Short mmCIF file of C-alpha atoms in Angstrom, two decimals:
data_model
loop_
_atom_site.label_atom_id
_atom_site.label_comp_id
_atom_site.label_asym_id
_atom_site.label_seq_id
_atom_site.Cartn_x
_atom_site.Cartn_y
_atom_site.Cartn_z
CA UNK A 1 97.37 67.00 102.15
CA UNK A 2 96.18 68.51 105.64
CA UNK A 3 96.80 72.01 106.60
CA UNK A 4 96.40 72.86 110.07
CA UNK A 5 95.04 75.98 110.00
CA UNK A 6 96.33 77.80 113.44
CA UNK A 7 92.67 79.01 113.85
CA UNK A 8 90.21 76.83 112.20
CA UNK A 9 92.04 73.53 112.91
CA UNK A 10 93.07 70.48 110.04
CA UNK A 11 91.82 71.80 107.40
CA UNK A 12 91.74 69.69 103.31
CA UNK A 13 94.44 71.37 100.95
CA UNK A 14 91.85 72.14 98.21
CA UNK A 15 90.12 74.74 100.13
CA UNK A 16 93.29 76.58 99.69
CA UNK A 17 95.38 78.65 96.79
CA UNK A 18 99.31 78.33 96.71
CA UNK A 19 100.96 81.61 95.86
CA UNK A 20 104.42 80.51 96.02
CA UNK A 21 107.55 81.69 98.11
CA UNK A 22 106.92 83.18 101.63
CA UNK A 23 110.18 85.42 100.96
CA UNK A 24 107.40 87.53 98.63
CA UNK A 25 106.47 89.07 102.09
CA UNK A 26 109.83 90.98 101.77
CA UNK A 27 108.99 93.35 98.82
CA UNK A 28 111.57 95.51 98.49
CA UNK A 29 111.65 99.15 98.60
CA UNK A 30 110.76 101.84 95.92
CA UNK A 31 112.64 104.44 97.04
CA UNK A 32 115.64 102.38 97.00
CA UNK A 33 118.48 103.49 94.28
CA UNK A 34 118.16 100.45 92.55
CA UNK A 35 114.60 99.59 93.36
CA UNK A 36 114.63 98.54 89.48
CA UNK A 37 117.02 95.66 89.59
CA UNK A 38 115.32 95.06 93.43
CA UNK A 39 112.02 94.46 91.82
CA UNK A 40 113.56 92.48 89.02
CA UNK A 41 115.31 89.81 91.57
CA UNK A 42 111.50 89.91 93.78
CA UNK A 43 109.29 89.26 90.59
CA UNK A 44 111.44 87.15 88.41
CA UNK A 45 114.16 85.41 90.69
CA UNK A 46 113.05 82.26 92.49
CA UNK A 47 114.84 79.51 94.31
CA UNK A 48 113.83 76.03 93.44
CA UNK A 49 115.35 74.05 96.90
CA UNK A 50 114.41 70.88 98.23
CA UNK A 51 114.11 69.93 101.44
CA UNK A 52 112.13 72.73 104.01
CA UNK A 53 110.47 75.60 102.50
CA UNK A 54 108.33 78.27 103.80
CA UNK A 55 104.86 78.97 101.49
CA UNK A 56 102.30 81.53 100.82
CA UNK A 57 98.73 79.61 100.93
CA UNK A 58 95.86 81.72 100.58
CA UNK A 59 92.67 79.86 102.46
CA UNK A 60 89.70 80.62 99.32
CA UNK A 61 87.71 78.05 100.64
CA UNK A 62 87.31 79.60 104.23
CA UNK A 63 87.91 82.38 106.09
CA UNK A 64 90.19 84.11 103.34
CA UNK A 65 93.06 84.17 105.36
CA UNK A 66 97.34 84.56 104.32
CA UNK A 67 99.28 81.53 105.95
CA UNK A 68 102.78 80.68 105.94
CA UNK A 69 103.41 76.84 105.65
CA UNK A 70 106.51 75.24 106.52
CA UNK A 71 106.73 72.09 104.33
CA UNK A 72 108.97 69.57 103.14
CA UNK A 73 108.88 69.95 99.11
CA UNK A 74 110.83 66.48 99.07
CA UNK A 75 108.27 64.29 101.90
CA UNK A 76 105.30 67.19 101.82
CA UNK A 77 105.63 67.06 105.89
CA UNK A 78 104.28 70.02 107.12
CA UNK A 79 105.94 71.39 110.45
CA UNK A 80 104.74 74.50 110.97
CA UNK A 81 101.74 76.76 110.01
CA UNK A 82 101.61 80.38 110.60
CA UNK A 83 99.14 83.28 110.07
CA UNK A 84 101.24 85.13 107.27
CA UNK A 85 100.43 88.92 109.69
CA UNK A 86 102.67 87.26 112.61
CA UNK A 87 105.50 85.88 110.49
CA UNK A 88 105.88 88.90 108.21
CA UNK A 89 105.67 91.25 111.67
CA UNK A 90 108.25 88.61 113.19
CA UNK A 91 110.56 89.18 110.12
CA UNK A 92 109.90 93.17 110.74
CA UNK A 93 110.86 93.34 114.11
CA UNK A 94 113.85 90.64 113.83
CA UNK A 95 115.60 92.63 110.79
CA UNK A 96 115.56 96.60 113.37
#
């Protein structure tokens, strides 16, 4: 699988690490009332869809950066790549 890394180019899928669900970006809040059952859901809780899905890689093999992939768990298409500092401040300044 090729991963087109938005600033190295294509790029072979074993220089990276998958760390699962982008949605981990989202950690929850500690001061929350029930940060508890809020940190249960964010370490333990996953959804297992099929179809598109948006992933943590972490590039080991290179420059050591976070990227959000958007890829098809059922064809492994990839549509989208995105350094994971731009989607997470996207999500930031969509949810104010």
């Amino acid at each position: 699988m090729i991963i087109n890394h938005p600033l190295l180019g294509p790029r072979d899928a074993s220089e990276f690490v998958y760390l699962g669900d982008a949605s981990l970006i989202e950690r929850p809040s500690a001061s929350k009332e029930n940060a508890s059952l809020l940190f249960h859901d964010y370490l333990y809780l996953r959804d297992n869809s099929s179809g598109d899905h948006k992933e943590l890689w972490y590039h080991e093999q290179g420059d050591r950066s976070w990227l959000v992939v958007h890829r098809n768990t059922t064809t492994h298409e990839i549509t989208k790549v995105e350094i994971a500092k731009d989607y997470a401040l996207k999500k930031v300044n969509i949810s104010d």
